[in-house]
mmCIF file of N, CA, C and O in Angstrom:
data_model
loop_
_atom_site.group_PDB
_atom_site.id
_atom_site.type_symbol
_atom_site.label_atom_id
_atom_site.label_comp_id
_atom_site.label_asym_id
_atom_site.label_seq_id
_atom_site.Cartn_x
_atom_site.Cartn_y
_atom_site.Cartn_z
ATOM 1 N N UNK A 1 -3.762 -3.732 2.808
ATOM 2 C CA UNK A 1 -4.346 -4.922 2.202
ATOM 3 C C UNK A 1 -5.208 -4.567 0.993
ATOM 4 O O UNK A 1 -5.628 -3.411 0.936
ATOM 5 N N UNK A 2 -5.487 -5.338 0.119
ATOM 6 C CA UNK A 2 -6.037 -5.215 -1.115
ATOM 7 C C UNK A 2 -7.615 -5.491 -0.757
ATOM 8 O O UNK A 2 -7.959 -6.557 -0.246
ATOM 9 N N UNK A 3 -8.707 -4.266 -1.120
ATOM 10 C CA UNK A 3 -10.006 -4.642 -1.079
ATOM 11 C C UNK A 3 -10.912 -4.513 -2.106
ATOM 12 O O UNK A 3 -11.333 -3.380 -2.335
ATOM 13 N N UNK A 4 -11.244 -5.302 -2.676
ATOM 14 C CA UNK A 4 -12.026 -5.329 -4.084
ATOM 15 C C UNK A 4 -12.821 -3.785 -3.780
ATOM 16 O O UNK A 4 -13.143 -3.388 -2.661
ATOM 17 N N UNK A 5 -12.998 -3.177 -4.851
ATOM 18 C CA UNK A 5 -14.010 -2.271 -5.020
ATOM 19 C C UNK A 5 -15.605 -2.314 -4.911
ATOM 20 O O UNK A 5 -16.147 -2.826 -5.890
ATOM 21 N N UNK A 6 -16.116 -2.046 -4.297
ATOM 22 C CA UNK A 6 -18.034 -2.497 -4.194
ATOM 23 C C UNK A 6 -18.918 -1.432 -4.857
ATOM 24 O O UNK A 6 -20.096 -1.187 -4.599
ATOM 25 N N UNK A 7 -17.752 -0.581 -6.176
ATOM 26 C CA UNK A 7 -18.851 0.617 -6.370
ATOM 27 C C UNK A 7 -18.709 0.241 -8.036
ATOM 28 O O UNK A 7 -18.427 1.211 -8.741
ATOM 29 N N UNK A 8 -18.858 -0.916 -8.649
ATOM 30 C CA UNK A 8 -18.957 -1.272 -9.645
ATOM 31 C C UNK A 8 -18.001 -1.146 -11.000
ATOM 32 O O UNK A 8 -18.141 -1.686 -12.097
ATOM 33 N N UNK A 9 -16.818 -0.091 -10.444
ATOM 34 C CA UNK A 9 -15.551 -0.072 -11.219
ATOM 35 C C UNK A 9 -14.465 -1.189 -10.884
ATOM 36 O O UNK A 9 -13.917 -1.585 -9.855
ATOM 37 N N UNK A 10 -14.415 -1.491 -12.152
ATOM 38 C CA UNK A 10 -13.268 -2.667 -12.330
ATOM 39 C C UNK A 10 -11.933 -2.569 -11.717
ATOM 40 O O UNK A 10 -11.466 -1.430 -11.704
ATOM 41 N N UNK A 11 -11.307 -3.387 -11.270
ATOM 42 C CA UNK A 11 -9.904 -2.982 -10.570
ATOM 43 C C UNK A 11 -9.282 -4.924 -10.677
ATOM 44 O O UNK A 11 -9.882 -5.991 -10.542
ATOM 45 N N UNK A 12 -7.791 -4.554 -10.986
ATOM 46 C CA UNK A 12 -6.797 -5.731 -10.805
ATOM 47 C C UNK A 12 -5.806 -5.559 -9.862
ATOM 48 O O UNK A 12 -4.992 -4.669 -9.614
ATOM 49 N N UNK A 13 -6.145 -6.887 -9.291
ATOM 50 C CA UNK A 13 -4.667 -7.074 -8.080
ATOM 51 C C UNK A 13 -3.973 -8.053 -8.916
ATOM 52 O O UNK A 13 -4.712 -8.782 -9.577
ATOM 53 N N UNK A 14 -2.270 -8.286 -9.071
ATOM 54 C CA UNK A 14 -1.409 -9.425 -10.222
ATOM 55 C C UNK A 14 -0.244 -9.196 -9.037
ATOM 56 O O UNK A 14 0.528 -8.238 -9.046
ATOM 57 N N UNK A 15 -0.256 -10.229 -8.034
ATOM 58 C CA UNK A 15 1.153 -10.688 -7.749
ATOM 59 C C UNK A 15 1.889 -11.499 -8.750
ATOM 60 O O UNK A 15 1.215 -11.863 -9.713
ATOM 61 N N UNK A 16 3.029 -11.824 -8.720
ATOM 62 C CA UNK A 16 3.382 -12.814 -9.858
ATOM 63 C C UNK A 16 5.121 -12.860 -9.225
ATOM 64 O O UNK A 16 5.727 -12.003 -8.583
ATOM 65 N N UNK A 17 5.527 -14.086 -9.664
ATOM 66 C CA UNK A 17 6.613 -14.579 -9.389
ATOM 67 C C UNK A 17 7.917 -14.495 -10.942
ATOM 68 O O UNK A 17 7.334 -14.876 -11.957
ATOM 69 N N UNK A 18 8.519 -14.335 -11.056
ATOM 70 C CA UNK A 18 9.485 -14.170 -11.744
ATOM 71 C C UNK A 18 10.425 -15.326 -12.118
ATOM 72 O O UNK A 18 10.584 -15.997 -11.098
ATOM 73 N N UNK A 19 11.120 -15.847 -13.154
ATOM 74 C CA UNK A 19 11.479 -17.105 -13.547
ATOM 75 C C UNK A 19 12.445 -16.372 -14.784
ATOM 76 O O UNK A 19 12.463 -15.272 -15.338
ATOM 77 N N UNK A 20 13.105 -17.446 -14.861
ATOM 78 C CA UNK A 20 13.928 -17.384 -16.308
ATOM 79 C C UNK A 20 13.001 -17.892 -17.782
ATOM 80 O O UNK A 20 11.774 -17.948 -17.863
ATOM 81 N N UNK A 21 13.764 -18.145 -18.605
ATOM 82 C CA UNK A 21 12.996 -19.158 -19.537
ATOM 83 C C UNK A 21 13.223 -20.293 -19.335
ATOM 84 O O UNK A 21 12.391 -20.937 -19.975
ATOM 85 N N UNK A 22 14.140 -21.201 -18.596
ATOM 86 C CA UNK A 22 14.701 -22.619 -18.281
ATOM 87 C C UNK A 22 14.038 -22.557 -16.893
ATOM 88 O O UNK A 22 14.756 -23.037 -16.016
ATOM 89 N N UNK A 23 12.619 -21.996 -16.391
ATOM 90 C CA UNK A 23 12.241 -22.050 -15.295
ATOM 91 C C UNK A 23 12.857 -22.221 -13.597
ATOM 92 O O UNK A 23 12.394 -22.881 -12.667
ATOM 93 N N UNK A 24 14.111 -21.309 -13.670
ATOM 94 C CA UNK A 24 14.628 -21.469 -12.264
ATOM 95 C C UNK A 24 14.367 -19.650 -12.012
ATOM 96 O O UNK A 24 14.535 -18.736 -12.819
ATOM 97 N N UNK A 25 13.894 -19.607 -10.553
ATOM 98 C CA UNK A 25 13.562 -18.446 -10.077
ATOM 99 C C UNK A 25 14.667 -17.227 -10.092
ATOM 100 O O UNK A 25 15.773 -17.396 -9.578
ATOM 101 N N UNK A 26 14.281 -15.949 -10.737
ATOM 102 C CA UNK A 26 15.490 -15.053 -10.647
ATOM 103 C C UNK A 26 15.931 -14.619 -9.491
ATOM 104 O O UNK A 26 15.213 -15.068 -8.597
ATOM 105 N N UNK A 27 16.818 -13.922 -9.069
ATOM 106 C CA UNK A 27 17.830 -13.681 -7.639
ATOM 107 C C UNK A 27 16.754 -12.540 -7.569
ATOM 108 O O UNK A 27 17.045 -12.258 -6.407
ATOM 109 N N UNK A 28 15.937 -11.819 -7.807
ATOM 110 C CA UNK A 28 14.849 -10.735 -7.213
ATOM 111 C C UNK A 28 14.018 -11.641 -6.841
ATOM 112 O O UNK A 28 13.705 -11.399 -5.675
ATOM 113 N N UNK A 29 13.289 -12.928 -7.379
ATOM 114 C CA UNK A 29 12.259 -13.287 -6.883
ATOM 115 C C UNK A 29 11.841 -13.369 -5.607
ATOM 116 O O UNK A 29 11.237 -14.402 -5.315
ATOM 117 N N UNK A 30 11.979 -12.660 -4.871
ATOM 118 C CA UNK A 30 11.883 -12.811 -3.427
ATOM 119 C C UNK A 30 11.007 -13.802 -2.997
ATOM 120 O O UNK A 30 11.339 -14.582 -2.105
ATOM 121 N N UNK A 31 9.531 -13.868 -3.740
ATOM 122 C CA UNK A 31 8.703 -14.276 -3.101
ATOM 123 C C UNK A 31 8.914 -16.368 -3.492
ATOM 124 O O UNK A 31 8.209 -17.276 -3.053
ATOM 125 N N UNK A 32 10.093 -16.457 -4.401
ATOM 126 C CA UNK A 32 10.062 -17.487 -4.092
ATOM 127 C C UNK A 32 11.131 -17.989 -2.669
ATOM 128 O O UNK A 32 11.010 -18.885 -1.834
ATOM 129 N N UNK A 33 12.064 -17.044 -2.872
ATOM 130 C CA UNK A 33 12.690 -17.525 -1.529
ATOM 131 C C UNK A 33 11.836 -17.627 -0.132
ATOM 132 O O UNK A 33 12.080 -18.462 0.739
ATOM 133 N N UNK A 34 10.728 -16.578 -0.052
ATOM 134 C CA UNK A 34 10.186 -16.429 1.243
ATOM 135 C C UNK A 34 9.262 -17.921 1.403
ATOM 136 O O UNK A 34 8.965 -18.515 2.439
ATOM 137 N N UNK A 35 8.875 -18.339 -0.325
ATOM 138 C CA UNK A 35 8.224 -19.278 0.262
ATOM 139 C C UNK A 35 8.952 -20.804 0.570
ATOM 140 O O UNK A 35 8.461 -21.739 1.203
ATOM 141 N N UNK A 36 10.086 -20.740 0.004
ATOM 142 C CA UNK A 36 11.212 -21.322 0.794
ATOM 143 C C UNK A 36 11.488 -21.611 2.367
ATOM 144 O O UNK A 36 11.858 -22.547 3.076
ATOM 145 N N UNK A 37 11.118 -20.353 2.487
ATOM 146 C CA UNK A 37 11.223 -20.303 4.174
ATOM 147 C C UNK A 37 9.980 -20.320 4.815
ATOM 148 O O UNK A 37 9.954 -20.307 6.046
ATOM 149 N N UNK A 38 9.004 -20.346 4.198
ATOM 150 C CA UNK A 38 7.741 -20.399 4.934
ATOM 151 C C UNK A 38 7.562 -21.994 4.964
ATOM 152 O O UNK A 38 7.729 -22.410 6.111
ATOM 153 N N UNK A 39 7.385 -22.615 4.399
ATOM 154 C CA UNK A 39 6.939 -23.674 3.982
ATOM 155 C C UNK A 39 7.590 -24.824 5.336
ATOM 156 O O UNK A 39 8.726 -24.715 5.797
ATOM 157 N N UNK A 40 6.676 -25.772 5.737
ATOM 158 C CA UNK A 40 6.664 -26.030 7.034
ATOM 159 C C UNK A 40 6.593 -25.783 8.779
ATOM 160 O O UNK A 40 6.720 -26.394 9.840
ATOM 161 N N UNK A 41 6.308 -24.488 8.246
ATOM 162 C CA UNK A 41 6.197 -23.583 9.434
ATOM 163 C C UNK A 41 4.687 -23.380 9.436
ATOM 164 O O UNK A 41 4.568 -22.329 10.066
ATOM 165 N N UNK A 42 3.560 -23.754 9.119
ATOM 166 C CA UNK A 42 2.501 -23.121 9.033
ATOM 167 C C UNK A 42 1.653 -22.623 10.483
ATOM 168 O O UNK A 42 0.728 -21.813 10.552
ATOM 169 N N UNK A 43 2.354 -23.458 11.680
ATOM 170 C CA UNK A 43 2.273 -22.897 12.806
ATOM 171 C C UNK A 43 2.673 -22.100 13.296
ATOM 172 O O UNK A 43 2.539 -21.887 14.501
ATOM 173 N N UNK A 44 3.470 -21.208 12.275
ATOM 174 C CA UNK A 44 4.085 -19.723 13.254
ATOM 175 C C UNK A 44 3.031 -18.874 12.287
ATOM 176 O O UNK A 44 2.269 -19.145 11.359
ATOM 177 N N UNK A 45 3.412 -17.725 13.014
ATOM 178 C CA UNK A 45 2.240 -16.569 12.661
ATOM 179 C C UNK A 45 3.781 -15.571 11.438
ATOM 180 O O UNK A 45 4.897 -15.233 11.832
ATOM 181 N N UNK A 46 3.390 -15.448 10.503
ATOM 182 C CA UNK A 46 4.630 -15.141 9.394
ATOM 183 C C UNK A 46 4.377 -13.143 9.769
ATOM 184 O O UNK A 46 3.326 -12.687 10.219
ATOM 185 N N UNK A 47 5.222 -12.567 9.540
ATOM 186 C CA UNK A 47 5.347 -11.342 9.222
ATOM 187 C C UNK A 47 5.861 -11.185 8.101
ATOM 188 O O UNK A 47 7.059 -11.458 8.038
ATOM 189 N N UNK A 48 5.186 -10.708 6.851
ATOM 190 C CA UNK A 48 6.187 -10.411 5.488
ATOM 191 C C UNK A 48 5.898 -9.115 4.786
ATOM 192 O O UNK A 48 4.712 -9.113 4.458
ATOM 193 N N UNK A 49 6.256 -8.471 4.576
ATOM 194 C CA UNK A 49 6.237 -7.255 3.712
ATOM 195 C C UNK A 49 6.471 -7.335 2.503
ATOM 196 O O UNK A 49 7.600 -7.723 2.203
ATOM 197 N N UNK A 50 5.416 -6.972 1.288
ATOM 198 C CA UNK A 50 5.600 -6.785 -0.167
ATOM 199 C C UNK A 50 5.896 -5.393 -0.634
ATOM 200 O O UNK A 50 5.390 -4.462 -0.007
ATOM 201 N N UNK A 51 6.826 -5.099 -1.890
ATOM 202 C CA UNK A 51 6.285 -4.087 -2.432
ATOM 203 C C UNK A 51 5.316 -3.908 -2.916
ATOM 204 O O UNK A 51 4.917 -5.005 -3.305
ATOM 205 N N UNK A 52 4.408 -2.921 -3.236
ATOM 206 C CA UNK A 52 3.108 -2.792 -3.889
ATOM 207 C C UNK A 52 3.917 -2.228 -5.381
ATOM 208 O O UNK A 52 4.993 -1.676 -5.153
ATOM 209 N N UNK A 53 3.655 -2.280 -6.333
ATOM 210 C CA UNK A 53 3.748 -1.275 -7.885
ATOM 211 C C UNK A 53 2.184 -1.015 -8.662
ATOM 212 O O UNK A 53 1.435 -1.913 -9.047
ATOM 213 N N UNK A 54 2.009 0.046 -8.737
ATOM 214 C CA UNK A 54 0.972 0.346 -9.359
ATOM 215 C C UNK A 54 1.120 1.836 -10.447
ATOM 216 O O UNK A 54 1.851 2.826 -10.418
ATOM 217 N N UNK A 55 0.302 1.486 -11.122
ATOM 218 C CA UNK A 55 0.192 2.984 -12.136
ATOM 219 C C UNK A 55 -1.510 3.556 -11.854
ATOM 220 O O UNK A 55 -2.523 2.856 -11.846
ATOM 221 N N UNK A 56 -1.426 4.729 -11.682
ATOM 222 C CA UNK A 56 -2.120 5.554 -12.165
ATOM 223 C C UNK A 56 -2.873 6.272 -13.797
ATOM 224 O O UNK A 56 -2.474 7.201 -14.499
ATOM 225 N N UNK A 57 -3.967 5.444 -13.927
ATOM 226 C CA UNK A 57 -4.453 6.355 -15.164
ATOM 227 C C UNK A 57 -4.847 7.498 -15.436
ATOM 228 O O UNK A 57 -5.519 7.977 -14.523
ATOM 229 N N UNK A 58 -4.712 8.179 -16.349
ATOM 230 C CA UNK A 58 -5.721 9.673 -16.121
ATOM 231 C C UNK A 58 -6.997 8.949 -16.798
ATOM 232 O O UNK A 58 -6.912 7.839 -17.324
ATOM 233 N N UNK A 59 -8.537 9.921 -16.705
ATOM 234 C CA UNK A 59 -9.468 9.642 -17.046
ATOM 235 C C UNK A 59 -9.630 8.522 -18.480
ATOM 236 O O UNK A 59 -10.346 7.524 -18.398
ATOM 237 N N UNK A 60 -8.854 8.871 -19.764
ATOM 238 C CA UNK A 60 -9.184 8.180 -20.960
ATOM 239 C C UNK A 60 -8.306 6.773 -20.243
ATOM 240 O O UNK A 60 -7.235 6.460 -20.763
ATOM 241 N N UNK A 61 -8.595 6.331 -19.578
ATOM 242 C CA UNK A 61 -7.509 5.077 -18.727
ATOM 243 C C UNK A 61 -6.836 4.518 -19.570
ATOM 244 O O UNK A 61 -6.761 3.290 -19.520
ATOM 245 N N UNK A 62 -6.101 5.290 -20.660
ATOM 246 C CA UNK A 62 -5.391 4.178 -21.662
ATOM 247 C C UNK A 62 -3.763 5.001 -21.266
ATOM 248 O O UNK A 62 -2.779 4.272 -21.391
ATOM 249 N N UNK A 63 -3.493 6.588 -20.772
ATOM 250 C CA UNK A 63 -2.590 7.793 -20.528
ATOM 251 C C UNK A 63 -2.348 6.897 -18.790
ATOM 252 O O UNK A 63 -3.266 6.590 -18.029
ATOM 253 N N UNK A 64 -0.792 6.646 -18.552
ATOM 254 C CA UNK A 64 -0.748 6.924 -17.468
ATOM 255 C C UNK A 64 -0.749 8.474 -17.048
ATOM 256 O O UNK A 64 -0.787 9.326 -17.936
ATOM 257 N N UNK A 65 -0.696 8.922 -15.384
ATOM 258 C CA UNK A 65 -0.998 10.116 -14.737
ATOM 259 C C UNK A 65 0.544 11.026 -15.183
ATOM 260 O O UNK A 65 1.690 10.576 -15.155
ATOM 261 N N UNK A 66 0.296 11.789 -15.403
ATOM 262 C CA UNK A 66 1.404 12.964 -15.729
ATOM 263 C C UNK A 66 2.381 12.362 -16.993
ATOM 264 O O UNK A 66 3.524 12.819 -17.016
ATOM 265 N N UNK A 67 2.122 11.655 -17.745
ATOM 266 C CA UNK A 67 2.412 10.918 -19.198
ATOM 267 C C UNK A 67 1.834 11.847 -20.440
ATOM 268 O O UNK A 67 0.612 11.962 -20.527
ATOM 269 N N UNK A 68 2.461 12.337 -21.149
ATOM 270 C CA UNK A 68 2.067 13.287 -22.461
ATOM 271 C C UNK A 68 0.885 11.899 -23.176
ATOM 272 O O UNK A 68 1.059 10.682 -23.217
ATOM 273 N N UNK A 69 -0.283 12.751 -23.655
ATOM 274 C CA UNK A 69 -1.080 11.755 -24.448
ATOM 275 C C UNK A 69 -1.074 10.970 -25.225
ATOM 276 O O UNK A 69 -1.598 11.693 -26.074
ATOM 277 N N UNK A 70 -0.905 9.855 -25.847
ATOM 278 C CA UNK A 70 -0.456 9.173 -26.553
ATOM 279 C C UNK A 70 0.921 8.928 -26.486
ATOM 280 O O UNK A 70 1.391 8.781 -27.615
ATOM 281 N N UNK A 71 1.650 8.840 -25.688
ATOM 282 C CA UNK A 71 2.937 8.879 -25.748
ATOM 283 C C UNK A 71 3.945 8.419 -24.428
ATOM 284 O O UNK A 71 3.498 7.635 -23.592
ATOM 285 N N UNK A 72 5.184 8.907 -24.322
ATOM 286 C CA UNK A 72 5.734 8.588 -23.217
ATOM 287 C C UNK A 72 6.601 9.291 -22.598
ATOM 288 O O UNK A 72 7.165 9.735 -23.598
ATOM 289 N N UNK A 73 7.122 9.717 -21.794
ATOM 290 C CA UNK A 73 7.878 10.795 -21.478
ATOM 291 C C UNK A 73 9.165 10.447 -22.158
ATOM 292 O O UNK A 73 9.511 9.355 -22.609
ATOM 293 N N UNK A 74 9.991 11.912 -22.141
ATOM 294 C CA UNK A 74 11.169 11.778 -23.488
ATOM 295 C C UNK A 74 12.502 11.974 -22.468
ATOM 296 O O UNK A 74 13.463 12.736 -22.576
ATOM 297 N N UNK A 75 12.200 11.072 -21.534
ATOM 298 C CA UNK A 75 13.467 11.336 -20.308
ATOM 299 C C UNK A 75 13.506 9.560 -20.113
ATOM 300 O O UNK A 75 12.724 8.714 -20.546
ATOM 301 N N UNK A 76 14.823 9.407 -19.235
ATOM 302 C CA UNK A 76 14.956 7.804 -18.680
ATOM 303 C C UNK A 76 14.184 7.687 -17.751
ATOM 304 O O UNK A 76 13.696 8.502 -16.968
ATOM 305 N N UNK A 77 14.069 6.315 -17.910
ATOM 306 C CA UNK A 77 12.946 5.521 -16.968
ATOM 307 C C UNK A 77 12.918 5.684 -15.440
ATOM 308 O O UNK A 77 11.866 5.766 -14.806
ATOM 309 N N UNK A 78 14.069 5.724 -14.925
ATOM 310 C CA UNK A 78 14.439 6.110 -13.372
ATOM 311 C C UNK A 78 13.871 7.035 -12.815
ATOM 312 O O UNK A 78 13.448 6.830 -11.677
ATOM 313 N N UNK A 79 13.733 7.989 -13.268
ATOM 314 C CA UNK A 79 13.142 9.469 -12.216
ATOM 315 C C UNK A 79 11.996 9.452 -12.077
ATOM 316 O O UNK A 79 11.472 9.560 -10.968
ATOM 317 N N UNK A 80 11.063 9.252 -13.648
ATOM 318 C CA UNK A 80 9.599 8.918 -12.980
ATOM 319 C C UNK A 80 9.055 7.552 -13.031
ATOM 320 O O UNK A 80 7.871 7.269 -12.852
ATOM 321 N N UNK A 81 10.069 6.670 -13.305
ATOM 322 C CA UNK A 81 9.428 5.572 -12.595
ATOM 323 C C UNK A 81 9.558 5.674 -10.757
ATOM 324 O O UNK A 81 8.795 4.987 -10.078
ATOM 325 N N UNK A 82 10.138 6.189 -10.384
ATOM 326 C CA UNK A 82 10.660 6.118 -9.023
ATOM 327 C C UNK A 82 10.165 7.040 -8.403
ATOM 328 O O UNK A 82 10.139 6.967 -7.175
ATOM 329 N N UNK A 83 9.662 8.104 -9.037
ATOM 330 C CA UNK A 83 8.742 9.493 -8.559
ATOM 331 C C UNK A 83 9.852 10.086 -7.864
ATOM 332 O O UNK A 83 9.553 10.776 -6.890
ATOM 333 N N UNK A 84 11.494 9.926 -8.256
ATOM 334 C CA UNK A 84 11.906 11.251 -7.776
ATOM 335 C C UNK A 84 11.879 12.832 -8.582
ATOM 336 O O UNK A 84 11.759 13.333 -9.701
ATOM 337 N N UNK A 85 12.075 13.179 -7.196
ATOM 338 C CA UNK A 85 11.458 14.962 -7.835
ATOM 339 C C UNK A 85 10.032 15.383 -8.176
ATOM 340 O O UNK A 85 9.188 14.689 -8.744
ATOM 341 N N UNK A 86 9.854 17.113 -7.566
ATOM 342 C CA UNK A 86 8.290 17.272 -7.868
ATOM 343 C C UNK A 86 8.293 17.451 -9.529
ATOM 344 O O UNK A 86 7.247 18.006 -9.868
ATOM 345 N N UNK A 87 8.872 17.246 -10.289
ATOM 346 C CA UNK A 87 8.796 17.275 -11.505
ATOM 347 C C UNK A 87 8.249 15.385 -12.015
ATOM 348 O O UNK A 87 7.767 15.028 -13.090
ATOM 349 N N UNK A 88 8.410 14.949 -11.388
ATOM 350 C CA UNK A 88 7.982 13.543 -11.545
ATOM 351 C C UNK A 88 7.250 12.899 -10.910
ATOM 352 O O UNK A 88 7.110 11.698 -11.141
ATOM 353 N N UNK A 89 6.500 13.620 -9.806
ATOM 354 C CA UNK A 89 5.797 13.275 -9.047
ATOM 355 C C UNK A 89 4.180 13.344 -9.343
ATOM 356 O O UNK A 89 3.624 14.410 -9.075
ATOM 357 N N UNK A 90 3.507 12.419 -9.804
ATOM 358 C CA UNK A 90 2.109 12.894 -10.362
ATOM 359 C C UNK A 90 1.005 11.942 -9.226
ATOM 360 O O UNK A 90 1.531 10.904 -8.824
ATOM 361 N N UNK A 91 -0.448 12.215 -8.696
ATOM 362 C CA UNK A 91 -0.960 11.557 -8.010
ATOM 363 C C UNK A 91 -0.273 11.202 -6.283
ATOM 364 O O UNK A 91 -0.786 10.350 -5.557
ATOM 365 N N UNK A 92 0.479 11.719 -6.028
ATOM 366 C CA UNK A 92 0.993 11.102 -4.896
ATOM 367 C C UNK A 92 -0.047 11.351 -3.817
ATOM 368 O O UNK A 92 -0.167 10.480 -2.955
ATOM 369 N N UNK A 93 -1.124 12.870 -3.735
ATOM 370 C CA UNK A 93 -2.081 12.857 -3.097
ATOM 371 C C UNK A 93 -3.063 12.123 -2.953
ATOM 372 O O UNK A 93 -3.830 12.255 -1.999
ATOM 373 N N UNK A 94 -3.226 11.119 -3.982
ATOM 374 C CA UNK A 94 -4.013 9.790 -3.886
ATOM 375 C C UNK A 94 -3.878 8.945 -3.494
ATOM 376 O O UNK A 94 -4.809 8.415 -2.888
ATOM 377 N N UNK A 95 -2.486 8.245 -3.623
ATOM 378 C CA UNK A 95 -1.674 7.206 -2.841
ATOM 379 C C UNK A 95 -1.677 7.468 -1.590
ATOM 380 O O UNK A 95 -1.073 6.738 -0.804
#
């Protein structure tokens, strides 16, 4: 669960729902289908699971974690967006 911070550093939680530009929900939006299915049920007790996505900053918080400075890694998006491999793996001891 998400718990605000109480030690005076700033932090954002952003769920958000997904749409076209002609406002009909995309086939990932999950969370509109779930609320599809939630909706009239408020007497059952729901079980739902989200993904979480988050980045890691290094200290100048502008560098994500294991990201060349100013810049971006010079490989496709898949491996370290996805943290496969210890070559792409940065922070996982924090998580």
């Amino acid at each position: 669960p998400f718990r605000p911070r109480d030690d005076g550093v700033d932090n954002i939680l952003v769920m958000c729902d997904t749409y076209t530009p002609a406002g009909e929900p995309l086939p990932s939006n999950t969370r509109y289908t779930a609320n599809l299915e939630f909706e009239g049920r408020e007497e059952e007790e729901v079980w739902f699971g989200m993904e979480q996505e988050f980045t890691l900053f290094n200290l100048d918080e502008r560098t994500p974690l294991g990201w060349p400075e100013g810049g971006a890694p010079g490989k496709p998006q898949g491996p370290y967006y996805c943290s496969a491999g210890p070559e792409n793996n940065f922070g996982r001891m924090i998580t």
